[in-house]
Amino acid sequence: MLATLNAPISENSLQVVYEYPESLSPVVTHYCPGCTHGIAHRLLAEALDELGLREKTILVAPVGCSVFAYQYFETDGCEAAHGRAPAMATGLKRVQPDKIVVTYQGDGDLVSIGAAEILHAAARGENITTIFVNNAIYGMTGGQMAPTTLPGQKTTSSPFGRNTTMTGSPIRMSELLANLDGPAYIVRRSLHDVKNIRKAKKAIITALKVQMAGLGFSMVELLSSCPTNWGIQPEKALEWIEDNMVPYFPLGDYKVRDEVNGL
Amino acid sequence: MAKGTVVINQDRCKGCGLCPTVCPQNVIFMADDVLNAKGYHPATLVDLDEQCTGCAICAVICPDVCITVYRETPAKKHAPVLA
């Protein structure tokens, strides 16, 4: 498959300006067409490539759509129980402090069942990096309401739209964790257009640098789409992020310690 | 303007249709008459007038990393274009 990617081009003057990242396995992912998990995977792989971290990274995969994430990266990886990726990452990092430990979690995993684990890992200031993919729905299990589902949003378990009097309001996790003293770097980015994807990549690189410098917990929240379970086309799903999710989950830097700016 | 081209790995493509929406030169289309092994209509480059500049915007949006981008005069040699 990679042979096809790197097929020689007849004109010698052409140079490669973009090719498949080394840290990404040459397999086809199981994600639905247009799912931004693929973009998030690619950004993380490119960040690992640019910082030269591939050989010393341990990726902790979650439960959710990204449950097979350890197969998609050419790094070491392990699978955590649902929501427990930060707990497993804590152990890995404490035993092997020279490794780069990254957890990749969705919103059902991180905000719902794993809320306690991420809160306490952040409060302890564990020196790990979390990539938090927020698509406002449970993807793998068939589109049920998640803690991040927007008010009025239709899901299979809220067919008339999320009723906030009965189910409460969506949790803004970045703001919540930014109140703690432990985290060094907490930002929210979006994957809905090229400009924001580039910003997201810069944030992931900074988050990894925070871990390399040993400054403490770092997390990048990525607003993501789920065209299948939202029931809309991939292109419209990206517009839906911009129109509906970004107003509720404002993009920005929620916690950036002074030391981080010097990195 | 710099000349470039893209090579789309049509076996990987899932036909999500995001790359044609972002292409500034409108040279990427979904191949409605082609099916790949997975049964999707893959994206394809139709660039008869050599309008592709190798800007790599399609590669930035592609969720399945199907696109390799080539350019005649890259801004910085070997520098990662997405940084």
GROMACS .gro file of C-alpha atoms in nm:
model
  346
    1MET     CA    1   0.000   0.000   0.000
    2LEU     CA    2   0.282   0.237   0.086
    3ALA     CA    3   0.448   0.140  -0.240
    4THR     CA    4   0.152   0.291  -0.422
    5LEU     CA    5   0.176   0.603  -0.210
    6ASN     CA    6   0.541   0.652  -0.287
    7ALA     CA    7   0.508   0.570  -0.655
    8PRO     CA    8   0.777   0.747  -0.855
    9ILE     CA    9   0.662   1.051  -1.044
   10SER     CA   10   0.792   1.097  -1.395
   11GLU     CA   11   0.896   1.461  -1.358
   12ASN     CA   12   1.214   1.469  -1.153
   13SER     CA   13   1.173   1.831  -1.050
   14LEU     CA   14   0.867   1.753  -0.837
   15GLN     CA   15   0.940   1.717  -0.468
   16VAL     CA   16   0.723   1.562  -0.204
   17VAL     CA   17   0.566   1.827   0.016
   18TYR     CA   18   0.324   1.600   0.194
   19GLU     CA   19   0.331   1.224   0.243
   20TYR     CA   20   0.205   0.957   0.477
   21PRO     CA   21   0.339   1.011   0.832
   22GLU     CA   22   0.589   0.753   0.954
   23SER     CA   23   0.415   0.710   1.290
   24LEU     CA   24   0.088   0.605   1.129
   25SER     CA   25   0.043   0.237   1.041
   26PRO     CA   26  -0.018   0.170   0.672
   27VAL     CA   27  -0.355   0.011   0.740
   28VAL     CA   28  -0.698   0.140   0.648
   29THR     CA   29  -0.884   0.257   0.958
   30HIS     CA   30  -1.230   0.126   1.042
   31TYR     CA   31  -1.370   0.479   1.084
   32CYS     CA   32  -1.672   0.586   0.881
   33PRO     CA   33  -1.619   0.806   0.574
   34GLY     CA   34  -1.558   1.166   0.677
   35CYS     CA   35  -1.494   1.087   1.044
   36THR     CA   36  -1.248   1.337   1.190
   37HIS     CA   37  -1.087   1.068   1.404
   38GLY     CA   38  -0.872   1.009   1.097
   39ILE     CA   39  -0.759   1.372   1.101
   40ALA     CA   40  -0.686   1.358   1.474
   41HIS     CA   41  -0.482   1.039   1.425
   42ARG     CA   42  -0.284   1.199   1.145
   43LEU     CA   43  -0.212   1.515   1.346
   44LEU     CA   44  -0.085   1.312   1.641
   45ALA     CA   45   0.131   1.099   1.409
   46GLU     CA   46   0.276   1.407   1.239
   47ALA     CA   47   0.348   1.566   1.577
   48LEU     CA   48   0.529   1.251   1.694
   49ASP     CA   49   0.728   1.246   1.369
   50GLU     CA   50   0.830   1.608   1.394
   51LEU     CA   51   0.943   1.576   1.753
   52GLY     CA   52   1.113   1.241   1.683
   53LEU     CA   53   0.918   1.065   1.956
   54ARG     CA   54   0.792   0.759   1.769
   55GLU     CA   55   1.038   0.516   1.926
   56LYS     CA   56   0.963   0.621   2.283
   57THR     CA   57   0.590   0.678   2.277
   58ILE     CA   58   0.334   0.460   2.449
   59LEU     CA   59  -0.021   0.520   2.330
   60VAL     CA   60  -0.302   0.425   2.565
   61ALA     CA   61  -0.613   0.346   2.365
   62PRO     CA   62  -0.961   0.403   2.507
   63VAL     CA   63  -1.292   0.229   2.459
   64GLY     CA   64  -1.507   0.390   2.194
   65CYS     CA   65  -1.470   0.432   1.822
   66SER     CA   66  -1.096   0.477   1.867
   67VAL     CA   67  -1.065   0.145   2.053
   68PHE     CA   68  -0.826   0.014   1.787
   69ALA     CA   69  -0.604   0.324   1.799
   70TYR     CA   70  -0.307   0.112   1.909
   71GLN     CA   71  -0.324  -0.068   1.573
   72TYR     CA   72  -0.316   0.257   1.379
   73PHE     CA   73   0.005   0.399   1.523
   74GLU     CA   74   0.357   0.263   1.475
   75THR     CA   75   0.424   0.321   1.844
   76ASP     CA   76   0.393   0.102   2.148
   77GLY     CA   77   0.038   0.085   2.268
   78CYS     CA   78  -0.194  -0.074   2.514
   79GLU     CA   79  -0.566  -0.089   2.570
   80ALA     CA   80  -0.726   0.046   2.886
   81ALA     CA   81  -1.060  -0.043   3.038
   82HIS     CA   82  -1.340   0.199   2.955
   83GLY     CA   83  -1.245   0.543   3.084
   84ARG     CA   84  -0.936   0.420   3.267
   85ALA     CA   85  -0.677   0.535   3.015
   86PRO     CA   86  -0.545   0.815   3.244
   87ALA     CA   87  -0.506   0.565   3.531
   88MET     CA   88  -0.313   0.324   3.310
   89ALA     CA   89  -0.109   0.611   3.167
   90THR     CA   90  -0.026   0.724   3.523
   91GLY     CA   91   0.120   0.382   3.600
   92LEU     CA   92   0.311   0.363   3.273
   93LYS     CA   93   0.461   0.708   3.314
   94ARG     CA   94   0.562   0.653   3.675
   95VAL     CA   95   0.732   0.323   3.596
   96GLN     CA   96   0.896   0.450   3.275
   97PRO     CA   97   0.937   0.826   3.317
   98ASP     CA   98   1.159   0.849   3.008
   99LYS     CA   99   0.875   0.741   2.780
  100ILE     CA  100   0.615   0.971   2.627
  101VAL     CA  101   0.273   0.851   2.738
  102VAL     CA  102  -0.027   0.968   2.539
  103THR     CA  103  -0.391   0.882   2.597
  104TYR     CA  104  -0.639   0.919   2.314
  105GLN     CA  105  -0.994   0.936   2.443
  106GLY     CA  106  -1.339   1.019   2.318
  107ASP     CA  107  -1.609   1.207   2.502
  108GLY     CA  108  -1.803   0.902   2.616
  109ASP     CA  109  -1.482   0.757   2.754
  110LEU     CA  110  -1.333   1.069   2.910
  111VAL     CA  111  -1.630   1.276   3.025
  112SER     CA  112  -1.871   1.000   3.123
  113ILE     CA  113  -1.734   0.677   3.266
  114GLY     CA  114  -1.379   0.805   3.292
  115ALA     CA  115  -1.459   1.143   3.449
  116ALA     CA  116  -1.310   1.047   3.786
  117GLU     CA  117  -0.989   0.913   3.633
  118ILE     CA  118  -0.918   1.216   3.418
  119LEU     CA  119  -1.007   1.458   3.700
  120HIS     CA  120  -0.769   1.295   3.945
  121ALA     CA  121  -0.493   1.240   3.691
  122ALA     CA  122  -0.517   1.612   3.611
  123ALA     CA  123  -0.539   1.710   3.978
  124ARG     CA  124  -0.225   1.508   4.055
  125GLY     CA  125  -0.055   1.681   3.764
  126GLU     CA  126   0.053   1.350   3.610
  127ASN     CA  127   0.306   1.413   3.338
  128ILE     CA  128   0.096   1.264   3.056
  129THR     CA  129  -0.070   1.403   2.745
  130THR     CA  130  -0.438   1.347   2.665
  131ILE     CA  131  -0.593   1.391   2.322
  132PHE     CA  132  -0.965   1.438   2.391
  133VAL     CA  133  -1.187   1.394   2.087
  134ASN     CA  134  -1.526   1.552   2.155
  135ASN     CA  135  -1.797   1.469   1.902
  136ALA     CA  136  -2.099   1.519   2.131
  137ILE     CA  137  -2.227   1.164   2.093
  138TYR     CA  138  -2.147   0.800   2.169
  139GLY     CA  139  -2.024   0.681   1.829
  140MET     CA  140  -1.932   0.316   1.864
  141THR     CA  141  -2.243   0.202   2.047
  142GLY     CA  142  -2.486   0.356   1.799
  143GLY     CA  143  -2.528   0.727   1.865
  144GLN     CA  144  -2.658   0.755   2.221
  145MET     CA  145  -2.660   1.077   2.424
  146ALA     CA  146  -2.323   1.162   2.579
  147PRO     CA  147  -2.248   1.409   2.860
  148THR     CA  148  -2.132   1.646   2.586
  149THR     CA  149  -2.446   1.618   2.371
  150LEU     CA  150  -2.581   1.967   2.302
  151PRO     CA  151  -2.918   2.082   2.441
  152GLY     CA  152  -3.189   1.981   2.195
  153GLN     CA  153  -2.959   1.754   1.996
  154LYS     CA  154  -3.132   1.439   1.872
  155THR     CA  155  -2.965   1.107   1.947
  156THR     CA  156  -3.097   0.751   1.960
  157SER     CA  157  -3.150   0.782   2.336
  158SER     CA  158  -3.287   1.138   2.319
  159PRO     CA  159  -3.507   1.112   2.007
  160PHE     CA  160  -3.690   1.438   2.083
  161GLY     CA  161  -3.370   1.629   2.153
  162ARG     CA  162  -3.168   1.648   2.474
  163ASN     CA  163  -3.392   1.769   2.755
  164THR     CA  164  -3.174   1.968   2.995
  165THR     CA  165  -3.430   1.967   3.277
  166MET     CA  166  -3.410   1.589   3.285
  167THR     CA  167  -3.049   1.520   3.181
  168GLY     CA  168  -2.864   1.836   3.283
  169SER     CA  169  -2.641   2.043   3.060
  170PRO     CA  170  -2.335   1.940   2.860
  171ILE     CA  171  -2.006   1.930   3.047
  172ARG     CA  172  -1.729   2.159   2.929
  173MET     CA  173  -1.435   1.943   3.030
  174SER     CA  174  -1.150   2.178   2.938
  175GLU     CA  175  -1.291   2.457   3.155
  176LEU     CA  176  -1.353   2.210   3.436
  177LEU     CA  177  -0.998   2.073   3.437
  178ALA     CA  178  -0.844   2.418   3.393
  179ASN     CA  179  -0.967   2.508   3.743
  180LEU     CA  180  -0.730   2.252   3.893
  181ASP     CA  181  -0.373   2.333   3.991
  182GLY     CA  182  -0.218   2.020   3.837
  183PRO     CA  183  -0.254   2.076   3.462
  184ALA     CA  184   0.011   2.274   3.274
  185TYR     CA  185  -0.157   2.303   2.936
  186ILE     CA  186  -0.527   2.270   2.852
  187VAL     CA  187  -0.664   2.401   2.522
  188ARG     CA  188  -0.963   2.340   2.298
  189ARG     CA  189  -0.928   2.327   1.921
  190SER     CA  190  -1.159   2.222   1.640
  191LEU     CA  191  -1.118   2.006   1.328
  192HIS     CA  192  -1.388   2.168   1.117
  193ASP     CA  193  -1.167   2.344   0.862
  194VAL     CA  194  -0.810   2.357   0.737
  195LYS     CA  195  -0.712   2.661   0.944
  196ASN     CA  196  -0.835   2.506   1.266
  197ILE     CA  197  -0.677   2.169   1.183
  198ARG     CA  198  -0.341   2.345   1.153
  199LYS     CA  199  -0.397   2.517   1.489
  200ALA     CA  200  -0.489   2.182   1.641
  201LYS     CA  201  -0.161   2.033   1.524
  202LYS     CA  202   0.037   2.315   1.683
  203ALA     CA  203  -0.151   2.255   2.009
  204ILE     CA  204  -0.070   1.882   2.001
  205ILE     CA  205   0.298   1.959   1.945
  206THR     CA  206   0.295   2.201   2.239
  207ALA     CA  207   0.120   1.945   2.459
  208LEU     CA  208   0.388   1.685   2.378
  209LYS     CA  209   0.662   1.941   2.447
  210VAL     CA  210   0.500   2.009   2.786
  211GLN     CA  211   0.534   1.641   2.867
  212MET     CA  212   0.893   1.628   2.737
  213ALA     CA  213   0.979   1.919   2.966
  214GLY     CA  214   0.808   1.746   3.259
  215LEU     CA  215   0.578   2.036   3.336
  216GLY     CA  216   0.271   1.827   3.418
  217PHE     CA  217  -0.062   1.725   3.274
  218SER     CA  218  -0.146   1.846   2.923
  219MET     CA  219  -0.468   1.800   2.729
  220VAL     CA  220  -0.588   1.904   2.384
  221GLU     CA  221  -0.963   1.887   2.330
  222LEU     CA  222  -1.057   1.849   1.964
  223LEU     CA  223  -1.411   1.925   1.849
  224SER     CA  224  -1.486   1.646   1.608
  225SER     CA  225  -1.763   1.524   1.382
  226CYS     CA  226  -1.968   1.205   1.369
  227PRO     CA  227  -2.145   1.215   1.031
  228THR     CA  228  -2.296   0.867   1.068
  229ASN     CA  229  -2.461   0.916   1.405
  230TRP     CA  230  -2.549   1.280   1.350
  231GLY     CA  231  -2.716   1.159   1.030
  232ILE     CA  232  -2.564   1.422   0.799
  233GLN     CA  233  -2.308   1.433   0.519
  234PRO     CA  234  -1.939   1.472   0.618
  235GLU     CA  235  -1.923   1.822   0.470
  236LYS     CA  236  -2.239   1.932   0.654
  237ALA     CA  237  -2.107   1.772   0.971
  238LEU     CA  238  -1.806   2.003   0.965
  239GLU     CA  239  -2.043   2.299   0.921
  240TRP     CA  240  -2.249   2.168   1.212
  241ILE     CA  241  -1.939   2.177   1.435
  242GLU     CA  242  -1.881   2.540   1.345
  243ASP     CA  243  -2.245   2.645   1.380
  244ASN     CA  244  -2.346   2.449   1.689
  245MET     CA  245  -2.054   2.306   1.881
  246VAL     CA  246  -1.811   2.597   1.868
  247PRO     CA  247  -2.064   2.840   2.029
  248TYR     CA  248  -2.121   2.597   2.317
  249PHE     CA  249  -1.761   2.478   2.348
  250PRO     CA  250  -1.562   2.797   2.277
  251LEU     CA  251  -1.219   2.741   2.126
  252GLY     CA  252  -0.923   2.877   2.314
  253ASP     CA  253  -0.649   2.827   2.570
  254TYR     CA  254  -0.793   2.746   2.910
  255LYS     CA  255  -0.475   2.687   3.101
  256VAL     CA  256  -0.128   2.771   2.982
  257ARG     CA  257   0.130   2.794   3.259
  258ASP     CA  258   0.398   3.056   3.220
  259GLU     CA  259   0.669   2.794   3.167
  260VAL     CA  260   0.478   2.658   2.865
  261ASN     CA  261   0.516   2.984   2.675
  262GLY     CA  262   0.894   2.945   2.684
  263LEU     CA  263   0.888   2.605   2.511
  264MET     CA  264   0.240   3.012  -0.947
  265ALA     CA  265   0.403   2.695  -0.833
  266LYS     CA  266   0.302   2.383  -1.018
  267GLY     CA  267   0.220   2.070  -0.834
  268THR     CA  268   0.018   1.757  -0.836
  269VAL     CA  269  -0.140   1.513  -0.597
  270VAL     CA  270  -0.150   1.134  -0.603
  271ILE     CA  271  -0.466   0.998  -0.448
  272ASN     CA  272  -0.454   0.643  -0.315
  273GLN     CA  273  -0.797   0.539  -0.437
  274ASP     CA  274  -0.786   0.204  -0.254
  275ARG     CA  275  -0.776   0.388   0.079
  276CYS     CA  276  -1.031   0.655  -0.014
  277LYS     CA  277  -1.369   0.623   0.155
  278GLY     CA  278  -1.540   0.876  -0.069
  279CYS     CA  279  -1.628   1.121   0.209
  280GLY     CA  280  -1.612   1.409  -0.037
  281LEU     CA  281  -1.425   1.656   0.186
  282CYS     CA  282  -1.125   1.721  -0.043
  283PRO     CA  283  -1.326   1.864  -0.337
  284THR     CA  284  -1.491   2.112  -0.097
  285VAL     CA  285  -1.159   2.264   0.012
  286CYS     CA  286  -0.957   2.253  -0.313
  287PRO     CA  287  -0.888   2.620  -0.405
  288GLN     CA  288  -0.829   2.530  -0.772
  289ASN     CA  289  -1.133   2.296  -0.801
  290VAL     CA  290  -0.933   2.018  -0.962
  291ILE     CA  291  -1.043   1.732  -0.733
  292PHE     CA  292  -1.369   1.552  -0.806
  293MET     CA  293  -1.546   1.243  -0.681
  294ALA     CA  294  -1.528   0.970  -0.948
  295ASP     CA  295  -1.896   0.884  -0.982
  296ASP     CA  296  -1.827   0.617  -1.245
  297VAL     CA  297  -1.554   0.437  -1.047
  298LEU     CA  298  -1.592   0.208  -0.747
  299ASN     CA  299  -1.297   0.097  -0.535
  300ALA     CA  300  -1.268  -0.240  -0.361
  301LYS     CA  301  -1.463  -0.112  -0.061
  302GLY     CA  302  -1.747   0.009  -0.280
  303TYR     CA  303  -1.685   0.382  -0.247
  304HIS     CA  304  -1.659   0.640  -0.524
  305PRO     CA  305  -1.301   0.762  -0.470
  306ALA     CA  306  -1.170   1.115  -0.513
  307THR     CA  307  -0.978   1.179  -0.832
  308LEU     CA  308  -0.760   1.455  -0.973
  309VAL     CA  309  -0.880   1.603  -1.303
  310ASP     CA  310  -0.617   1.863  -1.384
  311LEU     CA  311  -0.598   1.895  -1.760
  312ASP     CA  312  -0.479   2.258  -1.748
  313GLU     CA  313  -0.218   2.187  -1.477
  314GLN     CA  314  -0.383   2.418  -1.228
  315CYS     CA  315  -0.286   2.221  -0.918
  316THR     CA  316  -0.041   2.422  -0.711
  317GLY     CA  317   0.054   2.150  -0.464
  318CYS     CA  318  -0.084   2.356  -0.174
  319ALA     CA  319  -0.160   2.037   0.024
  320ILE     CA  320  -0.490   2.171   0.159
  321CYS     CA  321  -0.663   1.852   0.040
  322ALA     CA  322  -0.409   1.647   0.234
  323VAL     CA  323  -0.478   1.851   0.548
  324ILE     CA  324  -0.853   1.780   0.542
  325CYS     CA  325  -0.831   1.415   0.424
  326PRO     CA  326  -0.935   1.193   0.719
  327ASP     CA  327  -0.790   0.880   0.562
  328VAL     CA  328  -0.447   1.014   0.462
  329CYS     CA  329  -0.494   0.907   0.098
  330ILE     CA  330  -0.319   1.204  -0.060
  331THR     CA  331   0.049   1.252  -0.136
  332VAL     CA  332   0.136   1.601  -0.254
  333TYR     CA  333   0.417   1.701  -0.491
  334ARG     CA  334   0.528   2.052  -0.581
  335GLU     CA  335   0.787   2.183  -0.825
  336THR     CA  336   0.933   2.448  -0.599
  337PRO     CA  337   0.855   2.382  -0.235
  338ALA     CA  338   0.872   2.686  -0.008
  339LYS     CA  339   1.124   2.512   0.218
  340LYS     CA  340   1.306   2.198   0.119
  341HIS     CA  341   1.216   1.907   0.346
  342ALA     CA  342   1.028   2.138   0.582
  343PRO     CA  343   0.698   1.987   0.698
  344VAL     CA  344   0.436   2.172   0.501
  345LEU     CA  345   0.169   2.141   0.771
  346ALA     CA  346   0.371   2.291   1.054
   0.00000   0.00000   0.00000
